[in-house]
């Protein structure tokens, strides 16, 4: 992911020779994201707002946020276990992103298939506690990505 803008008069212009037919000299890179690589068919861990890249299959996956967390907190008696929904973003290199949610409760859908990959939510931490408020940035998701 790259953000670009026109160069200011006191900045050097970029020179990209990948596509000589296009004038890239009017482009200046202002910031970029460098993603770590992921391993398919293995459990991976993503913190909130983190992404992992699959160079071989040309996509990346990001853990955006927890949409809701109604899991029964430790220290409380509940009549059902509850559910947490986590939102992810899948993007193939040359396509629009696909936003999807995975749930901790299997009845609400803990897996999905996009393109030729199956995404399964293995776990979401931390688990709610009656005496501790979880900040949205504290969450970590464990997912399994299988090529099908």
PDB file of N, CA and C in Angstrom, residues 22-107:
ATOM      1  N   UNK A  22       4.694   5.653 -19.085  1.00  0.00           N
ATOM      2  CA  UNK A  22       3.988   6.537 -18.157  1.00  0.00           C
ATOM      3  C   UNK A  22       4.977   7.466 -17.474  1.00  0.00           C
ATOM      4  N   UNK A  23       4.601   8.720 -17.334  1.00  0.00           N
ATOM      5  CA  UNK A  23       5.486   9.702 -16.717  1.00  0.00           C
ATOM      6  C   UNK A  23       5.335   9.657 -15.198  1.00  0.00           C
ATOM      7  N   UNK A  24       6.185   8.886 -14.529  1.00  0.00           N
ATOM      8  CA  UNK A  24       6.142   8.773 -13.077  1.00  0.00           C
ATOM      9  C   UNK A  24       6.923   9.879 -12.385  1.00  0.00           C
ATOM     10  N   UNK A  25       7.529  10.765 -13.126  1.00  0.00           N
ATOM     11  CA  UNK A  25       8.356  11.800 -12.507  1.00  0.00           C
ATOM     12  C   UNK A  25       7.534  12.812 -11.719  1.00  0.00           C
ATOM     13  N   UNK A  26       6.224  12.773 -11.844  1.00  0.00           N
ATOM     14  CA  UNK A  26       5.387  13.701 -11.092  1.00  0.00           C
ATOM     15  C   UNK A  26       4.810  13.051  -9.831  1.00  0.00           C
ATOM     16  N   UNK A  27       5.397  11.953  -9.410  1.00  0.00           N
ATOM     17  CA  UNK A  27       4.904  11.212  -8.255  1.00  0.00           C
ATOM     18  C   UNK A  27       5.940  11.247  -7.140  1.00  0.00           C
ATOM     19  N   UNK A  28       5.466  11.358  -5.891  1.00  0.00           N
ATOM     20  CA  UNK A  28       6.349  11.346  -4.733  1.00  0.00           C
ATOM     21  C   UNK A  28       5.721  10.458  -3.668  1.00  0.00           C
ATOM     22  N   UNK A  29       6.455   9.490  -3.175  1.00  0.00           N
ATOM     23  CA  UNK A  29       5.942   8.571  -2.157  1.00  0.00           C
ATOM     24  C   UNK A  29       5.992   9.263  -0.805  1.00  0.00           C
ATOM     25  N   UNK A  30       4.840   9.316  -0.119  1.00  0.00           N
ATOM     26  CA  UNK A  30       4.786   9.991   1.180  1.00  0.00           C
ATOM     27  C   UNK A  30       4.794   9.016   2.346  1.00  0.00           C
ATOM     28  N   UNK A  31       4.217   7.850   2.177  1.00  0.00           N
ATOM     29  CA  UNK A  31       4.277   6.842   3.228  1.00  0.00           C
ATOM     30  C   UNK A  31       3.910   5.501   2.629  1.00  0.00           C
ATOM     31  N   UNK A  32       4.331   4.438   3.264  1.00  0.00           N
ATOM     32  CA  UNK A  32       4.019   3.107   2.775  1.00  0.00           C
ATOM     33  C   UNK A  32       3.910   2.158   3.954  1.00  0.00           C
ATOM     34  N   UNK A  33       3.261   1.018   3.711  1.00  0.00           N
ATOM     35  CA  UNK A  33       3.147  -0.025   4.718  1.00  0.00           C
ATOM     36  C   UNK A  33       3.940  -1.226   4.243  1.00  0.00           C
ATOM     37  N   UNK A  34       4.732  -1.766   5.125  1.00  0.00           N
ATOM     38  CA  UNK A  34       5.504  -2.961   4.823  1.00  0.00           C
ATOM     39  C   UNK A  34       4.948  -4.092   5.678  1.00  0.00           C
ATOM     40  N   UNK A  35       4.359  -5.099   5.054  1.00  0.00           N
ATOM     41  CA  UNK A  35       3.721  -6.178   5.784  1.00  0.00           C
ATOM     42  C   UNK A  35       4.678  -7.350   5.943  1.00  0.00           C
ATOM     43  N   UNK A  36       4.597  -8.023   7.085  1.00  0.00           N
ATOM     44  CA  UNK A  36       5.326  -9.270   7.269  1.00  0.00           C
ATOM     45  C   UNK A  36       4.666 -10.340   6.413  1.00  0.00           C
ATOM     46  N   UNK A  37       5.413 -11.414   6.136  1.00  0.00           N
ATOM     47  CA  UNK A  37       4.879 -12.497   5.324  1.00  0.00           C
ATOM     48  C   UNK A  37       4.147 -13.508   6.193  1.00  0.00           C
ATOM     49  N   UNK A  38       3.124 -14.122   5.623  1.00  0.00           N
ATOM     50  CA  UNK A  38       2.371 -15.138   6.350  1.00  0.00           C
ATOM     51  C   UNK A  38       2.681 -16.512   5.793  1.00  0.00           C
ATOM     52  N   UNK A  39       2.322 -17.528   6.578  1.00  0.00           N
ATOM     53  CA  UNK A  39       2.509 -18.914   6.178  1.00  0.00           C
ATOM     54  C   UNK A  39       1.129 -19.555   6.086  1.00  0.00           C
ATOM     55  N   UNK A  40       0.806 -20.105   4.924  1.00  0.00           N
ATOM     56  CA  UNK A  40      -0.479 -20.778   4.750  1.00  0.00           C
ATOM     57  C   UNK A  40      -0.500 -22.093   5.515  1.00  0.00           C
ATOM     58  N   UNK A  41      -1.703 -22.575   5.830  1.00  0.00           N
ATOM     59  CA  UNK A  41      -1.923 -23.847   6.521  1.00  0.00           C
ATOM     60  C   UNK A  41      -1.276 -23.887   7.899  1.00  0.00           C
ATOM     61  N   UNK A  42      -1.157 -22.737   8.527  1.00  0.00           N
ATOM     62  CA  UNK A  42      -0.605 -22.632   9.872  1.00  0.00           C
ATOM     63  C   UNK A  42      -1.354 -21.519  10.598  1.00  0.00           C
ATOM     64  N   UNK A  43      -1.463 -21.626  11.909  1.00  0.00           N
ATOM     65  CA  UNK A  43      -2.135 -20.587  12.687  1.00  0.00           C
ATOM     66  C   UNK A  43      -1.271 -19.340  12.714  1.00  0.00           C
ATOM     67  N   UNK A  44      -1.875 -18.209  12.369  1.00  0.00           N
ATOM     68  CA  UNK A  44      -1.155 -16.935  12.405  1.00  0.00           C
ATOM     69  C   UNK A  44      -1.836 -16.019  13.412  1.00  0.00           C
ATOM     70  N   UNK A  45      -1.068 -15.108  13.954  1.00  0.00           N
ATOM     71  CA  UNK A  45      -1.576 -14.172  14.948  1.00  0.00           C
ATOM     72  C   UNK A  45      -1.490 -12.762  14.398  1.00  0.00           C
ATOM     73  N   UNK A  46      -2.600 -12.044  14.494  1.00  0.00           N
ATOM     74  CA  UNK A  46      -2.664 -10.652  14.048  1.00  0.00           C
ATOM     75  C   UNK A  46      -3.181  -9.783  15.184  1.00  0.00           C
ATOM     76  N   UNK A  47      -2.489  -8.699  15.459  1.00  0.00           N
ATOM     77  CA  UNK A  47      -2.994  -7.703  16.401  1.00  0.00           C
ATOM     78  C   UNK A  47      -3.917  -6.760  15.647  1.00  0.00           C
ATOM     79  N   UNK A  48      -4.721  -6.006  16.374  1.00  0.00           N
ATOM     80  CA  UNK A  48      -5.617  -5.041  15.750  1.00  0.00           C
ATOM     81  C   UNK A  48      -4.816  -4.110  14.839  1.00  0.00           C
ATOM     82  N   UNK A  49      -5.297  -3.905  13.632  1.00  0.00           N
ATOM     83  CA  UNK A  49      -4.693  -3.049  12.601  1.00  0.00           C
ATOM     84  C   UNK A  49      -3.418  -3.613  11.994  1.00  0.00           C
ATOM     85  N   UNK A  50      -3.086  -4.870  12.259  1.00  0.00           N
ATOM     86  CA  UNK A  50      -1.922  -5.502  11.642  1.00  0.00           C
ATOM     87  C   UNK A  50      -2.331  -6.226  10.366  1.00  0.00           C
ATOM     88  N   UNK A  51      -1.363  -6.367   9.455  1.00  0.00           N
ATOM     89  CA  UNK A  51      -1.574  -7.076   8.200  1.00  0.00           C
ATOM     90  C   UNK A  51      -0.435  -8.062   7.979  1.00  0.00           C
ATOM     91  N   UNK A  52      -0.723  -9.118   7.248  1.00  0.00           N
ATOM     92  CA  UNK A  52       0.294 -10.058   6.802  1.00  0.00           C
ATOM     93  C   UNK A  52       0.144 -10.235   5.301  1.00  0.00           C
ATOM     94  N   UNK A  53       1.263 -10.464   4.645  1.00  0.00           N
ATOM     95  CA  UNK A  53       1.338 -10.526   3.197  1.00  0.00           C
ATOM     96  C   UNK A  53       1.668 -11.949   2.756  1.00  0.00           C
ATOM     97  N   UNK A  54       1.055 -12.402   1.680  1.00  0.00           N
ATOM     98  CA  UNK A  54       1.421 -13.667   1.051  1.00  0.00           C
ATOM     99  C   UNK A  54       1.940 -13.340  -0.345  1.00  0.00           C
ATOM    100  N   UNK A  55       3.248 -13.266  -0.454  1.00  0.00           N
ATOM    101  CA  UNK A  55       3.884 -12.870  -1.716  1.00  0.00           C
ATOM    102  C   UNK A  55       3.624 -13.904  -2.805  1.00  0.00           C
ATOM    103  N   UNK A  56       3.664 -15.167  -2.446  1.00  0.00           N
ATOM    104  CA  UNK A  56       3.493 -16.233  -3.428  1.00  0.00           C
ATOM    105  C   UNK A  56       2.095 -16.232  -4.045  1.00  0.00           C
ATOM    106  N   UNK A  57       1.066 -15.981  -3.229  1.00  0.00           N
ATOM    107  CA  UNK A  57      -0.316 -16.007  -3.716  1.00  0.00           C
ATOM    108  C   UNK A  57      -0.889 -14.620  -3.971  1.00  0.00           C
ATOM    109  N   UNK A  58      -0.086 -13.598  -3.794  1.00  0.00           N
ATOM    110  CA  UNK A  58      -0.428 -12.216  -4.159  1.00  0.00           C
ATOM    111  C   UNK A  58      -1.646 -11.652  -3.423  1.00  0.00           C
ATOM    112  N   UNK A  59      -1.639 -11.767  -2.097  1.00  0.00           N
ATOM    113  CA  UNK A  59      -2.701 -11.146  -1.312  1.00  0.00           C
ATOM    114  C   UNK A  59      -2.170 -10.770   0.060  1.00  0.00           C
ATOM    115  N   UNK A  60      -2.942  -9.946   0.751  1.00  0.00           N
ATOM    116  CA  UNK A  60      -2.656  -9.696   2.158  1.00  0.00           C
ATOM    117  C   UNK A  60      -3.954  -9.725   2.952  1.00  0.00           C
ATOM    118  N   UNK A  61      -3.811  -9.985   4.248  1.00  0.00           N
ATOM    119  CA  UNK A  61      -4.940 -10.076   5.167  1.00  0.00           C
ATOM    120  C   UNK A  61      -4.666  -9.151   6.347  1.00  0.00           C
ATOM    121  N   UNK A  62      -5.686  -8.396   6.748  1.00  0.00           N
ATOM    122  CA  UNK A  62      -5.551  -7.454   7.860  1.00  0.00           C
ATOM    123  C   UNK A  62      -6.651  -7.715   8.884  1.00  0.00           C
ATOM    124  N   UNK A  63      -6.302  -7.568  10.149  1.00  0.00           N
ATOM    125  CA  UNK A  63      -7.276  -7.626  11.242  1.00  0.00           C
ATOM    126  C   UNK A  63      -7.636  -6.187  11.565  1.00  0.00           C
ATOM    127  N   UNK A  64      -8.851  -5.779  11.181  1.00  0.00           N
ATOM    128  CA  UNK A  64      -9.268  -4.384  11.334  1.00  0.00           C
ATOM    129  C   UNK A  64      -9.703  -4.041  12.752  1.00  0.00           C
ATOM    130  N   UNK A  65     -10.670  -4.777  13.276  1.00  0.00           N
ATOM    131  CA  UNK A  65     -11.220  -4.419  14.580  1.00  0.00           C
ATOM    132  C   UNK A  65     -12.112  -5.538  15.104  1.00  0.00           C
ATOM    133  N   UNK A  66     -12.503  -5.427  16.359  1.00  0.00           N
ATOM    134  CA  UNK A  66     -13.536  -6.288  16.929  1.00  0.00           C
ATOM    135  C   UNK A  66     -14.835  -5.499  16.872  1.00  0.00           C
ATOM    136  N   UNK A  67     -15.814  -6.031  16.169  1.00  0.00           N
ATOM    137  CA  UNK A  67     -17.092  -5.340  15.994  1.00  0.00           C
ATOM    138  C   UNK A  67     -17.921  -5.354  17.270  1.00  0.00           C
ATOM    139  N   UNK A  68     -17.917  -6.489  17.958  1.00  0.00           N
ATOM    140  CA  UNK A  68     -18.596  -6.591  19.252  1.00  0.00           C
ATOM    141  C   UNK A  68     -18.019  -7.771  20.009  1.00  0.00           C
ATOM    142  N   UNK A  69     -18.111  -7.705  21.317  1.00  0.00           N
ATOM    143  CA  UNK A  69     -17.627  -8.792  22.164  1.00  0.00           C
ATOM    144  C   UNK A  69     -18.623  -8.994  23.300  1.00  0.00           C
ATOM    145  N   UNK A  70     -19.510  -9.964  23.113  1.00  0.00           N
ATOM    146  CA  UNK A  70     -20.520 -10.265  24.125  1.00  0.00           C
ATOM    147  C   UNK A  70     -20.233 -11.602  24.802  1.00  0.00           C
ATOM    148  N   UNK A  71     -18.962 -12.055  24.731  1.00  0.00           N
ATOM    149  CA  UNK A  71     -18.615 -13.308  25.402  1.00  0.00           C
ATOM    150  C   UNK A  71     -18.793 -13.133  26.912  1.00  0.00           C
ATOM    151  N   UNK A  72     -19.205 -14.192  27.562  1.00  0.00           N
ATOM    152  CA  UNK A  72     -19.445 -14.146  29.007  1.00  0.00           C
ATOM    153  C   UNK A  72     -18.121 -13.908  29.733  1.00  0.00           C
ATOM    154  N   UNK A  73     -17.993 -12.796  30.445  1.00  0.00           N
ATOM    155  CA  UNK A  73     -16.726 -12.483  31.124  1.00  0.00           C
ATOM    156  C   UNK A  73     -16.399 -13.488  32.228  1.00  0.00           C
ATOM    157  N   UNK A  74     -15.110 -13.684  32.462  1.00  0.00           N
ATOM    158  CA  UNK A  74     -14.710 -14.510  33.595  1.00  0.00           C
ATOM    159  C   UNK A  74     -15.168 -13.815  34.870  1.00  0.00           C
ATOM    160  N   UNK A  75     -15.589 -14.610  35.845  1.00  0.00           N
ATOM    161  CA  UNK A  75     -16.085 -14.052  37.098  1.00  0.00           C
ATOM    162  C   UNK A  75     -17.568 -13.751  37.086  1.00  0.00           C
ATOM    163  N   UNK A  76     -18.259 -14.073  35.995  1.00  0.00           N
ATOM    164  CA  UNK A  76     -19.697 -13.812  35.866  1.00  0.00           C
ATOM    165  C   UNK A  76     -20.370 -15.108  35.414  1.00  0.00           C
ATOM    166  N   UNK A  77     -21.571 -15.382  35.919  1.00  0.00           N
ATOM    167  CA  UNK A  77     -22.349 -16.534  35.468  1.00  0.00           C
ATOM    168  C   UNK A  77     -23.323 -16.066  34.394  1.00  0.00           C
ATOM    169  N   UNK A  78     -23.267 -16.719  33.245  1.00  0.00           N
ATOM    170  CA  UNK A  78     -24.105 -16.339  32.106  1.00  0.00           C
ATOM    171  C   UNK A  78     -24.929 -17.539  31.659  1.00  0.00           C
ATOM    172  N   UNK A  79     -26.055 -17.269  30.998  1.00  0.00           N
ATOM    173  CA  UNK A  79     -26.882 -18.360  30.499  1.00  0.00           C
ATOM    174  C   UNK A  79     -26.430 -18.844  29.123  1.00  0.00           C
ATOM    175  N   UNK A  80     -25.521 -18.128  28.478  1.00  0.00           N
ATOM    176  CA  UNK A  80     -24.907 -18.622  27.239  1.00  0.00           C
ATOM    177  C   UNK A  80     -23.499 -18.055  27.124  1.00  0.00           C
ATOM    178  N   UNK A  81     -22.680 -18.684  26.292  1.00  0.00           N
ATOM    179  CA  UNK A  81     -21.262 -18.319  26.227  1.00  0.00           C
ATOM    180  C   UNK A  81     -20.991 -16.991  25.536  1.00  0.00           C
ATOM    181  N   UNK A  82     -21.922 -16.517  24.738  1.00  0.00           N
ATOM    182  CA  UNK A  82     -21.731 -15.250  24.039  1.00  0.00           C
ATOM    183  C   UNK A  82     -20.936 -15.400  22.756  1.00  0.00           C
ATOM    184  N   UNK A  83     -20.615 -14.276  22.144  1.00  0.00           N
ATOM    185  CA  UNK A  83     -19.926 -14.266  20.855  1.00  0.00           C
ATOM    186  C   UNK A  83     -19.127 -12.979  20.709  1.00  0.00           C
ATOM    187  N   UNK A  84     -18.042 -13.085  19.990  1.00  0.00           N
ATOM    188  CA  UNK A  84     -17.285 -11.906  19.576  1.00  0.00           C
ATOM    189  C   UNK A  84     -17.136 -11.972  18.063  1.00  0.00           C
ATOM    190  N   UNK A  85     -17.298 -10.843  17.400  1.00  0.00           N
ATOM    191  CA  UNK A  85     -17.171 -10.762  15.942  1.00  0.00           C
ATOM    192  C   UNK A  85     -15.976  -9.885  15.602  1.00  0.00           C
ATOM    193  N   UNK A  86     -15.071 -10.437  14.815  1.00  0.00           N
ATOM    194  CA  UNK A  86     -13.869  -9.714  14.401  1.00  0.00           C
ATOM    195  C   UNK A  86     -13.950  -9.424  12.908  1.00  0.00           C
ATOM    196  N   UNK A  87     -13.572  -8.202  12.522  1.00  0.00           N
ATOM    197  CA  UNK A  87     -13.622  -7.811  11.106  1.00  0.00           C
ATOM    198  C   UNK A  87     -12.219  -7.869  10.510  1.00  0.00           C
ATOM    199  N   UNK A  88     -12.144  -8.467   9.324  1.00  0.00           N
ATOM    200  CA  UNK A  88     -10.889  -8.631   8.599  1.00  0.00           C
ATOM    201  C   UNK A  88     -11.019  -8.025   7.211  1.00  0.00           C
ATOM    202  N   UNK A  89      -9.872  -7.786   6.599  1.00  0.00           N
ATOM    203  CA  UNK A  89      -9.826  -7.256   5.233  1.00  0.00           C
ATOM    204  C   UNK A  89      -8.865  -8.126   4.429  1.00  0.00           C
ATOM    205  N   UNK A  90      -9.386  -8.725   3.366  1.00  0.00           N
ATOM    206  CA  UNK A  90      -8.585  -9.526   2.436  1.00  0.00           C
ATOM    207  C   UNK A  90      -8.460  -8.721   1.154  1.00  0.00           C
ATOM    208  N   UNK A  91      -7.240  -8.669   0.605  1.00  0.00           N
ATOM    209  CA  UNK A  91      -7.094  -7.982  -0.669  1.00  0.00           C
ATOM    210  C   UNK A  91      -6.062  -8.678  -1.534  1.00  0.00           C
ATOM    211  N   UNK A  92      -6.524  -9.083  -2.695  1.00  0.00           N
ATOM    212  CA  UNK A  92      -5.639  -9.573  -3.730  1.00  0.00           C
ATOM    213  C   UNK A  92      -4.929  -8.352  -4.303  1.00  0.00           C
ATOM    214  N   UNK A  93      -3.711  -8.512  -4.774  1.00  0.00           N
ATOM    215  CA  UNK A  93      -2.907  -7.361  -5.189  1.00  0.00           C
ATOM    216  C   UNK A  93      -3.588  -6.450  -6.202  1.00  0.00           C
ATOM    217  N   UNK A  94      -4.329  -7.010  -7.134  1.00  0.00           N
ATOM    218  CA  UNK A  94      -4.926  -6.194  -8.196  1.00  0.00           C
ATOM    219  C   UNK A  94      -6.444  -6.165  -8.130  1.00  0.00           C
ATOM    220  N   UNK A  95      -6.995  -6.129  -6.922  1.00  0.00           N
ATOM    221  CA  UNK A  95      -8.451  -6.099  -6.801  1.00  0.00           C
ATOM    222  C   UNK A  95      -8.868  -5.246  -5.611  1.00  0.00           C
ATOM    223  N   UNK A  96     -10.154  -5.043  -5.503  1.00  0.00           N
ATOM    224  CA  UNK A  96     -10.696  -4.291  -4.374  1.00  0.00           C
ATOM    225  C   UNK A  96     -10.689  -5.161  -3.120  1.00  0.00           C
ATOM    226  N   UNK A  97     -10.620  -4.539  -1.948  1.00  0.00           N
ATOM    227  CA  UNK A  97     -10.615  -5.331  -0.716  1.00  0.00           C
ATOM    228  C   UNK A  97     -11.962  -6.005  -0.463  1.00  0.00           C
ATOM    229  N   UNK A  98     -11.900  -7.143   0.205  1.00  0.00           N
ATOM    230  CA  UNK A  98     -13.090  -7.859   0.642  1.00  0.00           C
ATOM    231  C   UNK A  98     -13.107  -7.777   2.166  1.00  0.00           C
ATOM    232  N   UNK A  99     -14.147  -7.160   2.705  1.00  0.00           N
ATOM    233  CA  UNK A  99     -14.300  -7.018   4.150  1.00  0.00           C
ATOM    234  C   UNK A  99     -15.190  -8.164   4.631  1.00  0.00           C
ATOM    235  N   UNK A 100     -14.751  -8.874   5.668  1.00  0.00           N
ATOM    236  CA  UNK A 100     -15.551  -9.982   6.188  1.00  0.00           C
ATOM    237  C   UNK A 100     -15.376 -10.091   7.696  1.00  0.00           C
ATOM    238  N   UNK A 101     -16.330 -10.764   8.330  1.00  0.00           N
ATOM    239  CA  UNK A 101     -16.298 -10.964   9.782  1.00  0.00           C
ATOM    240  C   UNK A 101     -16.229 -12.447  10.097  1.00  0.00           C
ATOM    241  N   UNK A 102     -15.504 -12.767  11.160  1.00  0.00           N
ATOM    242  CA  UNK A 102     -15.456 -14.118  11.697  1.00  0.00           C
ATOM    243  C   UNK A 102     -15.862 -14.049  13.160  1.00  0.00           C
ATOM    244  N   UNK A 103     -16.562 -15.071  13.617  1.00  0.00           N
ATOM    245  CA  UNK A 103     -17.115 -15.095  14.968  1.00  0.00           C
ATOM    246  C   UNK A 103     -16.486 -16.186  15.818  1.00  0.00           C
ATOM    247  N   UNK A 104     -16.450 -15.935  17.128  1.00  0.00           N
ATOM    248  CA  UNK A 104     -15.938 -16.948  18.050  1.00  0.00           C
ATOM    249  C   UNK A 104     -16.953 -18.064  18.252  1.00  0.00           C
ATOM    250  N   UNK A 105     -18.232 -17.770  18.122  1.00  0.00           N
ATOM    251  CA  UNK A 105     -19.290 -18.776  18.266  1.00  0.00           C
ATOM    252  C   UNK A 105     -19.552 -19.376  16.889  1.00  0.00           C
ATOM    253  N   UNK A 106     -19.365 -20.675  16.770  1.00  0.00           N
ATOM    254  CA  UNK A 106     -19.464 -21.333  15.461  1.00  0.00           C
ATOM    255  C   UNK A 106     -20.836 -21.166  14.807  1.00  0.00           C
ATOM    256  N   UNK A 107     -21.896 -21.000  15.601  1.00  0.00           N
ATOM    257  CA  UNK A 107     -23.240 -20.838  15.038  1.00  0.00           C
ATOM    258  C   UNK A 107     -23.372 -19.550  14.233  1.00  0.00           C
TER     259      UNK A 107
END
